[in-house]
Coordinates of C-alpha atoms in Angstrom, one line a residue:
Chain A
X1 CA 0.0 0.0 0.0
X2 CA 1.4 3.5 -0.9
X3 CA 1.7 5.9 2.1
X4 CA -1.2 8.3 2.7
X5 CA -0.4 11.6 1.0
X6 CA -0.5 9.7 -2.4
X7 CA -3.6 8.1 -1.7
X8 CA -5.2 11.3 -1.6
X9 CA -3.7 12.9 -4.9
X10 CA -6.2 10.1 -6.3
X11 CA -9.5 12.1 -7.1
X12 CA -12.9 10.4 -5.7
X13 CA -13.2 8.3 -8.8
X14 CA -9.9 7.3 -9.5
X15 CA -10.0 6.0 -5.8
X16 CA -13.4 4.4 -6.0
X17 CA -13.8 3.0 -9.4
X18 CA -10.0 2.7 -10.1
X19 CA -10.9 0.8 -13.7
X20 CA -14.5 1.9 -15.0
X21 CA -14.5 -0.4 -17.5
X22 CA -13.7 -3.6 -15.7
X23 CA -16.7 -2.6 -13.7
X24 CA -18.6 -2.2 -16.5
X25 CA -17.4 -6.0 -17.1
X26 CA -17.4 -7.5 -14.3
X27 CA -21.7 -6.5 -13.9
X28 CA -22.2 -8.1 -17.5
X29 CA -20.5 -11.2 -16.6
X30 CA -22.3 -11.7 -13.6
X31 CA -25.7 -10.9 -15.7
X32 CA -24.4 -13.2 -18.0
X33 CA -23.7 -15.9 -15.2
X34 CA -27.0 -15.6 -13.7
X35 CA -28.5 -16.6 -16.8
X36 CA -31.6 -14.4 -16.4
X37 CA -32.4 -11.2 -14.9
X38 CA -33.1 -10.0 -11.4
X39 CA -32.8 -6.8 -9.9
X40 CA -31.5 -8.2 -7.3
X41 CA -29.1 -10.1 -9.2
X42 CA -27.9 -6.9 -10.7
X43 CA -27.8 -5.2 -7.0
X44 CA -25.3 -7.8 -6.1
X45 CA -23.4 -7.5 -9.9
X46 CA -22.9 -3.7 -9.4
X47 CA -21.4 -4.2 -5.5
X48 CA -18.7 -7.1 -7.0
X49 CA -18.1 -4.7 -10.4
X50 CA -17.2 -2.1 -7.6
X51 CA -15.7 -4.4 -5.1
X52 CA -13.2 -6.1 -7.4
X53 CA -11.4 -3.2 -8.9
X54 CA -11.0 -1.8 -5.3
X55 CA -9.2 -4.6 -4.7
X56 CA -7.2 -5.4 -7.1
X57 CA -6.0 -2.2 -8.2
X58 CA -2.9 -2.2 -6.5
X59 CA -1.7 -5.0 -8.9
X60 CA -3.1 -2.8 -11.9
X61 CA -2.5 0.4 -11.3
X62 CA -2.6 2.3 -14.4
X63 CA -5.9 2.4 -16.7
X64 CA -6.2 0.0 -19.9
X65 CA -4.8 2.9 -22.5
X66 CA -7.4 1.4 -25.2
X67 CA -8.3 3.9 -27.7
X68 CA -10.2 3.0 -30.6
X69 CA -13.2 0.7 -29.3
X70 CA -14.5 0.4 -32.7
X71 CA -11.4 -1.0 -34.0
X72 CA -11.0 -3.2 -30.5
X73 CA -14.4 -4.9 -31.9
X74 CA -13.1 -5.4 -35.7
X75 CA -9.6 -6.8 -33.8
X76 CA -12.1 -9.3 -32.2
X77 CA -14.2 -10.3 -35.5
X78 CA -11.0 -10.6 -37.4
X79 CA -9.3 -12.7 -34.5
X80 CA -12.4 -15.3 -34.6
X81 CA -11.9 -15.6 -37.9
X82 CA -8.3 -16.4 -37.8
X83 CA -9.0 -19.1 -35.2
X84 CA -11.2 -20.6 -37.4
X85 CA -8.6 -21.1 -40.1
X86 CA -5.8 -21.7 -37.2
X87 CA -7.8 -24.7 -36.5
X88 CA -8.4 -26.0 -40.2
X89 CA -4.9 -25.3 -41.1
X90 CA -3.5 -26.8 -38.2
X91 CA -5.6 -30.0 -38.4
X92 CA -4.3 -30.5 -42.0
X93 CA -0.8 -30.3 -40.7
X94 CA -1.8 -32.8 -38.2
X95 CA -3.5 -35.7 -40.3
X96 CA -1.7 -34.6 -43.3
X97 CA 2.1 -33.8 -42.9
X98 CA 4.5 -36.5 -42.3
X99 CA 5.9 -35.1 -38.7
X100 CA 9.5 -34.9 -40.5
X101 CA 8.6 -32.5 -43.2
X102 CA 6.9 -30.1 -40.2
X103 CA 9.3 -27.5 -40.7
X104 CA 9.3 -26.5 -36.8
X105 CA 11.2 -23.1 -36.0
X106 CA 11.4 -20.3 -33.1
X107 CA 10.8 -16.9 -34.3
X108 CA 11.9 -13.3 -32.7
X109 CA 9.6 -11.3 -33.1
X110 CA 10.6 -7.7 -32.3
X111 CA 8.0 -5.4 -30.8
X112 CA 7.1 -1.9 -31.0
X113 CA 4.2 -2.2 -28.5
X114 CA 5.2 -0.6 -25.4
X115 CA 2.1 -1.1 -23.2
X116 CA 2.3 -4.5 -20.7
X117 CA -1.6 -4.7 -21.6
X118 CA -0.8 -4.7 -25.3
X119 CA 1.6 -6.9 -25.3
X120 CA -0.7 -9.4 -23.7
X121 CA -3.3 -9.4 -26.0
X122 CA -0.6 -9.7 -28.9
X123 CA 0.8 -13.1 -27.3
X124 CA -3.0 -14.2 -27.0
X125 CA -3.4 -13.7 -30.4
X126 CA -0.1 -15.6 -31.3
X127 CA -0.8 -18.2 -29.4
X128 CA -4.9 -19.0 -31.0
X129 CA -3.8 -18.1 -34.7
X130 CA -2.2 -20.2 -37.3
X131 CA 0.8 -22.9 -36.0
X132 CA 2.3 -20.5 -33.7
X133 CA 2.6 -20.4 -29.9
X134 CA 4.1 -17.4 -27.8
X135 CA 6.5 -19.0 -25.3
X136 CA 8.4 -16.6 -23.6
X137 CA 9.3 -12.8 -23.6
X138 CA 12.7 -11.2 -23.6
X139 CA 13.5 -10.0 -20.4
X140 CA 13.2 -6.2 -21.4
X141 CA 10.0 -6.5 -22.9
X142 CA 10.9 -5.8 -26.3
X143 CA 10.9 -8.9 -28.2
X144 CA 8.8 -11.7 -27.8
X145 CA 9.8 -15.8 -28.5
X146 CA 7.4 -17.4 -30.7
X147 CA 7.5 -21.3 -31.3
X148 CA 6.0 -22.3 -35.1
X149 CA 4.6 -25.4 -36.1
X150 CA 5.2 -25.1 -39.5
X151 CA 6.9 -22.1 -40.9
X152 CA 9.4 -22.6 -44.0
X153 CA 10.2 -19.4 -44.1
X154 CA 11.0 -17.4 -40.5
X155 CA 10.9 -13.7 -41.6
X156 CA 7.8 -13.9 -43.9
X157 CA 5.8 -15.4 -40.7
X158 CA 7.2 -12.2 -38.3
X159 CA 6.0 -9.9 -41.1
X160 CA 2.6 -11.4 -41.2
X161 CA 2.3 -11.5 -37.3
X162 CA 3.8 -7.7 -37.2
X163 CA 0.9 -6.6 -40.2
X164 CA -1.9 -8.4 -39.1
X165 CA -1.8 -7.8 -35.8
X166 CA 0.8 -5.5 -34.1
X167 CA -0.3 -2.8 -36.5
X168 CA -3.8 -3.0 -35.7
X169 CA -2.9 -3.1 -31.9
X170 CA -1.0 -0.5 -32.2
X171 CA -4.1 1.2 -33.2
X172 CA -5.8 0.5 -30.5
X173 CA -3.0 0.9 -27.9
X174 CA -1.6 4.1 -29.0
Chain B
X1 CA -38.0 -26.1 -40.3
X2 CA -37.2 -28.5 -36.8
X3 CA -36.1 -30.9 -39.2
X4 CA -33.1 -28.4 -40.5
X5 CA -32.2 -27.2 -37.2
X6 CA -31.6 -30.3 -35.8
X7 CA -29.7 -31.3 -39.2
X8 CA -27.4 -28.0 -38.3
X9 CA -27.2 -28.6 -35.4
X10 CA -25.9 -32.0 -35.0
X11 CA -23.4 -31.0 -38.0
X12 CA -21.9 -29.0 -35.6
X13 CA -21.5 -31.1 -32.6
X14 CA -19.9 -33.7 -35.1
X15 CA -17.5 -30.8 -36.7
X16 CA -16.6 -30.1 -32.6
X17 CA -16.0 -33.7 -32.3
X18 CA -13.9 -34.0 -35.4
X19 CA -11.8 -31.5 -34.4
X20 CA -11.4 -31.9 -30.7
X21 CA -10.4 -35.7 -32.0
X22 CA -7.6 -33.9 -34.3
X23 CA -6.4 -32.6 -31.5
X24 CA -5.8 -35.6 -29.2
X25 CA -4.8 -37.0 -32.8
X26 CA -2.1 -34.1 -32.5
X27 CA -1.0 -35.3 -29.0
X28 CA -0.1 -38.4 -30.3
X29 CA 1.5 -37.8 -33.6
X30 CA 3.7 -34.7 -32.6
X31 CA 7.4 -35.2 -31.5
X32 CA 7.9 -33.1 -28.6
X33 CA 5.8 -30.8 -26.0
X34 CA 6.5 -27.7 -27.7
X35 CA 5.1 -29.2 -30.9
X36 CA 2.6 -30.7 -28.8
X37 CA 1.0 -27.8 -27.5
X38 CA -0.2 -26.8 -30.9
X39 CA -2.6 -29.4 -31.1
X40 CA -4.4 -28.6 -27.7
X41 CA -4.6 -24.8 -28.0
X42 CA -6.3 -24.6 -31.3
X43 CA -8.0 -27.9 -32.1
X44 CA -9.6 -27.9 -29.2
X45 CA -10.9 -23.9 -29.2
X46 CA -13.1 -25.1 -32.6
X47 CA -13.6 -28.5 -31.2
X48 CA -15.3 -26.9 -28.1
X49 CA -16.7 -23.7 -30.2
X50 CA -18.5 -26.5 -32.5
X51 CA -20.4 -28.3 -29.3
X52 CA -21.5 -24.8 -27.9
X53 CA -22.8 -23.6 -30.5
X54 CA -24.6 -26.3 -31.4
X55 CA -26.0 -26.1 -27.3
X56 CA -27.3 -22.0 -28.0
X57 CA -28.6 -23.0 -31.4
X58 CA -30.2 -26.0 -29.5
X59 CA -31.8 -23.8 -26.8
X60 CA -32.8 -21.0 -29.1
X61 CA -34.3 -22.8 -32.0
X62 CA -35.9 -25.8 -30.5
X63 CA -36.2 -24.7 -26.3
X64 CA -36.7 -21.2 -27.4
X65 CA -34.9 -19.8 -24.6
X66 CA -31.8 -17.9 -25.0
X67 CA -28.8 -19.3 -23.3
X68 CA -25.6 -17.1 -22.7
X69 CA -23.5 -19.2 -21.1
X70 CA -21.5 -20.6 -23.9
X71 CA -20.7 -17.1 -24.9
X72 CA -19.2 -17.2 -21.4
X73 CA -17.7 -20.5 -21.5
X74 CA -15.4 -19.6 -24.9
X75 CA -14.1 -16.4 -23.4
X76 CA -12.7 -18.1 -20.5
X77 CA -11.7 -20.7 -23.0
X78 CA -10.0 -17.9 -24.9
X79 CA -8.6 -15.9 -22.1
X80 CA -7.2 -18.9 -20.2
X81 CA -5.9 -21.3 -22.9
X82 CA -2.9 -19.1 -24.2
X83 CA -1.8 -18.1 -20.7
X84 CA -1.6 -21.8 -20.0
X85 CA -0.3 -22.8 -23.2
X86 CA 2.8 -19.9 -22.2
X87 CA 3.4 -20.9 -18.7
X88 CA 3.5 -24.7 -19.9
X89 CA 6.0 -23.3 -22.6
X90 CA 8.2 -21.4 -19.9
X91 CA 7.9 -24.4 -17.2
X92 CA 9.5 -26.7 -20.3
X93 CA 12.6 -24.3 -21.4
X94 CA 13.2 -24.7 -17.4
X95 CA 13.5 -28.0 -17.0
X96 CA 15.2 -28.4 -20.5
X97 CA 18.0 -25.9 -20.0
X98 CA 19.8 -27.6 -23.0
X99 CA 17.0 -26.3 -25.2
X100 CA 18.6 -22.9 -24.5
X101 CA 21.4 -22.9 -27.1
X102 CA 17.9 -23.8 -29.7
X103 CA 16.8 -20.3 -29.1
X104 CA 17.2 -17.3 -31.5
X105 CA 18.8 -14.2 -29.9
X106 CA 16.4 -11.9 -28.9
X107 CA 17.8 -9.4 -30.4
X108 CA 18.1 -7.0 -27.7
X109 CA 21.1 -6.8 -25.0
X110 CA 19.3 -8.8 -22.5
X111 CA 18.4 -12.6 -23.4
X112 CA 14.7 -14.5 -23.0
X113 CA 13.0 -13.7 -19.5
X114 CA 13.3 -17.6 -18.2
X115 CA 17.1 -17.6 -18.3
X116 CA 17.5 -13.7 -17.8
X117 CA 16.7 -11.5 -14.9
X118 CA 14.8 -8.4 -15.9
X119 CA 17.3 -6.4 -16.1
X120 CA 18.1 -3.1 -13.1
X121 CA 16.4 0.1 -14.1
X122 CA 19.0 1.8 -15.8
X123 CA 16.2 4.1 -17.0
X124 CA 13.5 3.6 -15.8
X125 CA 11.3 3.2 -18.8
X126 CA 12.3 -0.2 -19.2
X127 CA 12.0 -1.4 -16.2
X128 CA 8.3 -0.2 -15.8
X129 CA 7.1 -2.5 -19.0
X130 CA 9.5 -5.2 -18.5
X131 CA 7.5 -8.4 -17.7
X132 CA 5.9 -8.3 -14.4
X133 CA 5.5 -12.5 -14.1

């Protein structure tokens, strides 16, 4: 816990709802849990949404610097539909490709995303999309270790990862 | 118009099934764990989209009630499964220190978090987005 006189350079909000949007969250996912609505279901939803950030805001101290929400959602829609192929392309490898033709690689990828929140959602992506998993990150926080299933080439699959996602995180994470 | 739902429907339990299958296929067939955890953290997302979505379209066409929770279901799916998949990656490069010498340079001065410290706040930008885990 931070000594007192910084506690109180926090205005009233910052102090009370220290992440607005995980609030915000938090009440639709209890909704959502519940299955059906109550008022008193929502009661209870509003007093965790408030609870929760209280809480854990010491571990998260700064606000998510999302920007662009409209582009957050096209991120999203784009994502699912990357899974989608992830999966078909990675089942084809599976059933289809003799294990010793898998052409199994790590790639560096370098990053210009600067923001720890960022950079999470970039090794997400990584990890659900085509053949590649995000194993570890460089211990400035600048590059990030990706293991491919099956890339023949090593610097065409960074360029893809860097253009179809970095660029539009850095978008929305400015 | 039952008829076609329930047609859709069970196409897409069996296209969850097929691909949840290619996954424990994936398991078997693949070398290694870091090859390994390919199969798990995408098979299985479609392989479990495929049997919820066949539940909502189940309890909206035919129950007629609207069911959320398998909206809920794949965002955990999604939020948890590559944070897994990662810390399963890190936990192996631990106990395989010989896989080290495998690794590209990071291309930075400092080398890949598992084997490096973070490094001491020369200035202190980096050490405020360095990795916090």
């Amino acid at each position: 816990m931070a000594d007192k006189a910084e506690i109180d350079k926090r205005s009233f909000l910052q102090r009370w709802l220290p992440h607005p949007l995980l609030t915000v969250v938090l009440i639709a996912l209890w909704m959502l849990l519940l299955n059906s609505f109550s008022a008193g279901g929502l009661v209870m939803g509003a007093l965790l949404g408030v609870v929760i950030p209280i809480i854990t805001s010491n571990f998260w101290p700064e606000r998510p610097p999302v920007k662009a929400y409209g582009k957050a959602v096209s991120y999203m829609a784009l994502v699912a539909w990357d899974v989608v192929v992830a999966n078909i392309e990675v089942a084809r490898l599976i059933l289809f490709r003799p294990v010793d033709q898998l052409n199994v690689r790590w790639v560096t990828v370098p990053l210009e995303l600067r923001s720890p929140e960022a950079i999470t959602v970039l090794a997400g992506t990584i990890t659900m999309t085509p053949g590649t998993v995000s194993c570890d990150l460089s211990a400035d926080g600048r590059s990030l270790l990706v293991h491919c299933l099956d890339a023949p080439d090593a610097e065409e699959a960074v360029r893809q990862m860097k253009e179809r996602y970095e660029s539009r995180l850095k978008e929305i994470f400015p | 118009m039952t008829f076609v739902l329930e047609v859709l429907i069970s196409a897409l339990i069996v296209l969850g099934g097929i691909f949840a299958l290619v996954g424990s296929v994936g398991l078997v067939k693949l070398p290694d764990l870091l090859t390994r955890l390919h199969g798990p953290t995408k098979a299985t997302t479609l392989g479990v989209g495929g049997a919820l979505a066949g539940s909502m379209l189940f309890f909206f066409g035919i129950e007629g009630t609207l069911s959320i929770h398998e909206v809920l279901i794949s965002v955990f799916l999604f939020l948890t499964a590559p944070i897994s998949a990662h810390f399963i990656a890190k936990a192996h490069l631990h106990e395989h220190v010989a896989l080290r010498a495998d690794l590209p340079p990071t291309g930075r001065e400092h080398g890949w978090s598992t084997f490096d410290g973070v490094p001491e706040s020369s200035d202190g930008e980096q050490a405020e987005h360095a990795p916090r885990g």
